[in-house]
C-alpha positions as a printed NumPy array, in Angstrom:
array([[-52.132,  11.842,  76.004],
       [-52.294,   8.427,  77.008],
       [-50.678,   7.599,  80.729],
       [-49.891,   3.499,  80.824],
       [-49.214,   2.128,  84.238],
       [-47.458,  -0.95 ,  85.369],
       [-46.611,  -2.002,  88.903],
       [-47.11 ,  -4.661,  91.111],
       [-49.374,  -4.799,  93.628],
       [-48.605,  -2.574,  96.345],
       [-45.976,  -0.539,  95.065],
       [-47.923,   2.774,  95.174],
       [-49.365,   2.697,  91.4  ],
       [-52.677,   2.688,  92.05 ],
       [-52.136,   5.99 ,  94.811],
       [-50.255,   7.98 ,  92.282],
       [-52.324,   6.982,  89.052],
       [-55.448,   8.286,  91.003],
       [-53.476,  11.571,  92.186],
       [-52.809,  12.153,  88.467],
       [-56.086,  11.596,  86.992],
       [-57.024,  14.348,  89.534],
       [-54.528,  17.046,  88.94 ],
       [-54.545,  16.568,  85.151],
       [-58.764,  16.01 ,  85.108],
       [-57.465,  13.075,  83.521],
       [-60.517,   9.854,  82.52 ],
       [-59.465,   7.169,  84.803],
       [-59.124,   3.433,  84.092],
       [-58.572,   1.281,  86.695],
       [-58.204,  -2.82 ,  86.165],
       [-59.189,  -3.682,  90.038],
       [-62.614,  -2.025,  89.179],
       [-63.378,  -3.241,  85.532],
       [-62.176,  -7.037,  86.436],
       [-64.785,  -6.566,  90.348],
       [-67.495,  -5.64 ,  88.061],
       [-67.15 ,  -8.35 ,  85.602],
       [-67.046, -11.026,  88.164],
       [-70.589,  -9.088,  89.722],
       [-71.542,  -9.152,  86.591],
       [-71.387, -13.152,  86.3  ],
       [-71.61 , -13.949,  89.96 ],
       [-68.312, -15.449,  89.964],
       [-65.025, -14.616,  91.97 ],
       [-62.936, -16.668,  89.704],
       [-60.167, -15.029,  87.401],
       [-61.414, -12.656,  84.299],
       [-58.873, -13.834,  82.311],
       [-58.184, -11.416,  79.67 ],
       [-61.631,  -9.608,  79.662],
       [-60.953,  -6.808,  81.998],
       [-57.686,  -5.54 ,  80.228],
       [-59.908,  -5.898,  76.948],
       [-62.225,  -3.673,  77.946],
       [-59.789,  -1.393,  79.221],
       [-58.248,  -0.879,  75.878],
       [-61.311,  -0.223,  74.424],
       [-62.706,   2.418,  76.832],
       [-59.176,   4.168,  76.364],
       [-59.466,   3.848,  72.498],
       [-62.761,   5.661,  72.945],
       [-61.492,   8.198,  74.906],
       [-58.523,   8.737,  73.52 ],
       [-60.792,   9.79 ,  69.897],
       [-62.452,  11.941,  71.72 ],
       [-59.022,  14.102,  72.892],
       [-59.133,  13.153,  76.461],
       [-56.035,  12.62 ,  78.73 ],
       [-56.146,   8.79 ,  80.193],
       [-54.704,   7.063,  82.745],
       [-54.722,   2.972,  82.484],
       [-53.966,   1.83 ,  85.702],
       [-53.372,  -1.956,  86.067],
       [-50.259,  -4.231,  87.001],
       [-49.734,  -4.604,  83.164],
       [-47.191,  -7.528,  83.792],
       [-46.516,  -8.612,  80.211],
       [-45.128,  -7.96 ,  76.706],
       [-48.119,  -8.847,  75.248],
       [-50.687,  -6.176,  77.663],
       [-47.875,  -3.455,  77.224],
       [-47.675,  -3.216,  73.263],
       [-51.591,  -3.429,  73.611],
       [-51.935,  -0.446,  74.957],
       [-49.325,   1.197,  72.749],
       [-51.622,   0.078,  69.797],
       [-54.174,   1.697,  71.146],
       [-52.702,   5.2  ,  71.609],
       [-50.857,   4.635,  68.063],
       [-54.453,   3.609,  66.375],
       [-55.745,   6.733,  67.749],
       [-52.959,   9.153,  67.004],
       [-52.092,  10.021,  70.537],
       [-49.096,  10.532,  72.214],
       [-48.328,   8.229,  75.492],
       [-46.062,   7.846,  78.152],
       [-45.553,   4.575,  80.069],
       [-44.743,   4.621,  83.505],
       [-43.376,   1.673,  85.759],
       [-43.847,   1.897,  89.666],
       [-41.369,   0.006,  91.684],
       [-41.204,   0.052,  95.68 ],
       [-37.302,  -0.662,  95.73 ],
       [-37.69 ,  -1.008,  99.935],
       [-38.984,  -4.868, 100.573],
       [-40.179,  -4.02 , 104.122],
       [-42.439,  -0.805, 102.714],
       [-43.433,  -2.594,  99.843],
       [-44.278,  -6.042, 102.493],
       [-46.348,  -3.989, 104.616],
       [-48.229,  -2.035, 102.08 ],
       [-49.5  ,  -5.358, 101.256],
       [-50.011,  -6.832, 104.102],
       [-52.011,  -3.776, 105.373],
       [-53.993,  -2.769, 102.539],
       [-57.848,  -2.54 , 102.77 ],
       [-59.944,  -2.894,  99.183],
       [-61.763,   0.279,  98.393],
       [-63.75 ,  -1.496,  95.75 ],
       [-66.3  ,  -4.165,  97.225],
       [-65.736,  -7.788,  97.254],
       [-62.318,  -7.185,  95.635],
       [-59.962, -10.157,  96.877],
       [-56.35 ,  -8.479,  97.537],
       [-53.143, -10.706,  96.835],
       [-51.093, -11.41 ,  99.87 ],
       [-47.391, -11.242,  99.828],
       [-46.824, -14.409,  98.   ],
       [-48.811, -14.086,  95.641],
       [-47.043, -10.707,  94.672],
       [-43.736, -11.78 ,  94.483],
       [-44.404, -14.666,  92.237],
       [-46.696, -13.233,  90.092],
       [-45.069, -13.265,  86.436],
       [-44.119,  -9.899,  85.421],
       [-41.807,  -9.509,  82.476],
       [-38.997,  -7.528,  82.163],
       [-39.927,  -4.283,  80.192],
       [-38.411,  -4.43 ,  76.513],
       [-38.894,  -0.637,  75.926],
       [-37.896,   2.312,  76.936],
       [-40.071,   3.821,  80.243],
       [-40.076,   6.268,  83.015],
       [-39.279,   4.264,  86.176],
       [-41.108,   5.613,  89.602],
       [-39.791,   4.355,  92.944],
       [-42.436,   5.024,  95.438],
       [-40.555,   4.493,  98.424],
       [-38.008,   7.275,  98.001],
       [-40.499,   9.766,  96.803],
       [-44.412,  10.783,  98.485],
       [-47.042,  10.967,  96.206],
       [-47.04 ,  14.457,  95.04 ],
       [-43.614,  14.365,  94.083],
       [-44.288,  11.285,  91.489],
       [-47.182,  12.987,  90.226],
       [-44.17 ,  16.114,  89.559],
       [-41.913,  13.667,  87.928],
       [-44.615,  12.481,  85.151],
       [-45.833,  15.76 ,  84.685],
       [-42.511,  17.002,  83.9  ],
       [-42.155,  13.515,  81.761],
       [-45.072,  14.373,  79.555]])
């Protein structure tokens, strides 16, 4: 099984994609981390670009042959980085699940932002504006739709287990 992710920063994807990889012993792939190390990697703390998401698909391709349950866990804010993924669970057979998480309450969603700390070193976080003008396209399939602020943690993690 193959668990996508999408979300904007701060909305609570990144707390309840890590909360599932645990309960389901799920492989984890998280964008913040692949896209840090790259920029290590070449001394930079520019943009990736495409890279990180490319690597992403690749690690879940190879996990995914293997019969492993994985989570992708990234902001995954277009079209084009959505059916990507779905190619890679349909070139490997597997079924998926795609999974949007929205903070419907501005002033949660605001301060999560505002007040988040980077658990992975030398990771810039986006500040407010940049979240809510980064481009994120308007889903053109079918998805299960999370809304972190009327729900804790425990109970999303409920809601895609029952989804699978």
């Amino acid at each position: 099984m193959f668990i996508i992710f999408a979300g904007l920063p701060g909305s609570g994807k990144s707390t309840i994609a890590h909360a599932l990889a645990k309960e389901l012993g799920a492989v984890y792939l998280r964008i913040d981390t692949i896209e840090q190390a790259i920029r290590c990697a070449e001394n930079h703390d520019k943009e990736t670009g495409p890279a990180g998401y490319f690597v992403a698909y690749e690690l879940a391709r190879d996990n995914l042959k293997l019969g492993l349950n994985v989570i992708a866990d990234s902001v995954n804010p277009l079209l084009l980085t959505r059916e990507a993924y779905r190619e890679v669970a349909l070139s490997t057979g597997s079924k998926f699940l795609e999974v949007e998480v929205i903070c419907s309450d501005v002033n949660t969603h605001r301060s999560r932002v505002e007040s988040r700390i980077s658990d992975i070193e030398g990771l810039k976080l986006p500040d407010w504006n940049a979240v809510i003008t980064r481009d994120y396209e308007q889903w053109d399939q079918e998805h299960l739709i999370i809304d972190s602020s009327k729900s804790s943690v425990k109970q999303c993690v409920e809601t895609i287990i029952d989804a699978l």
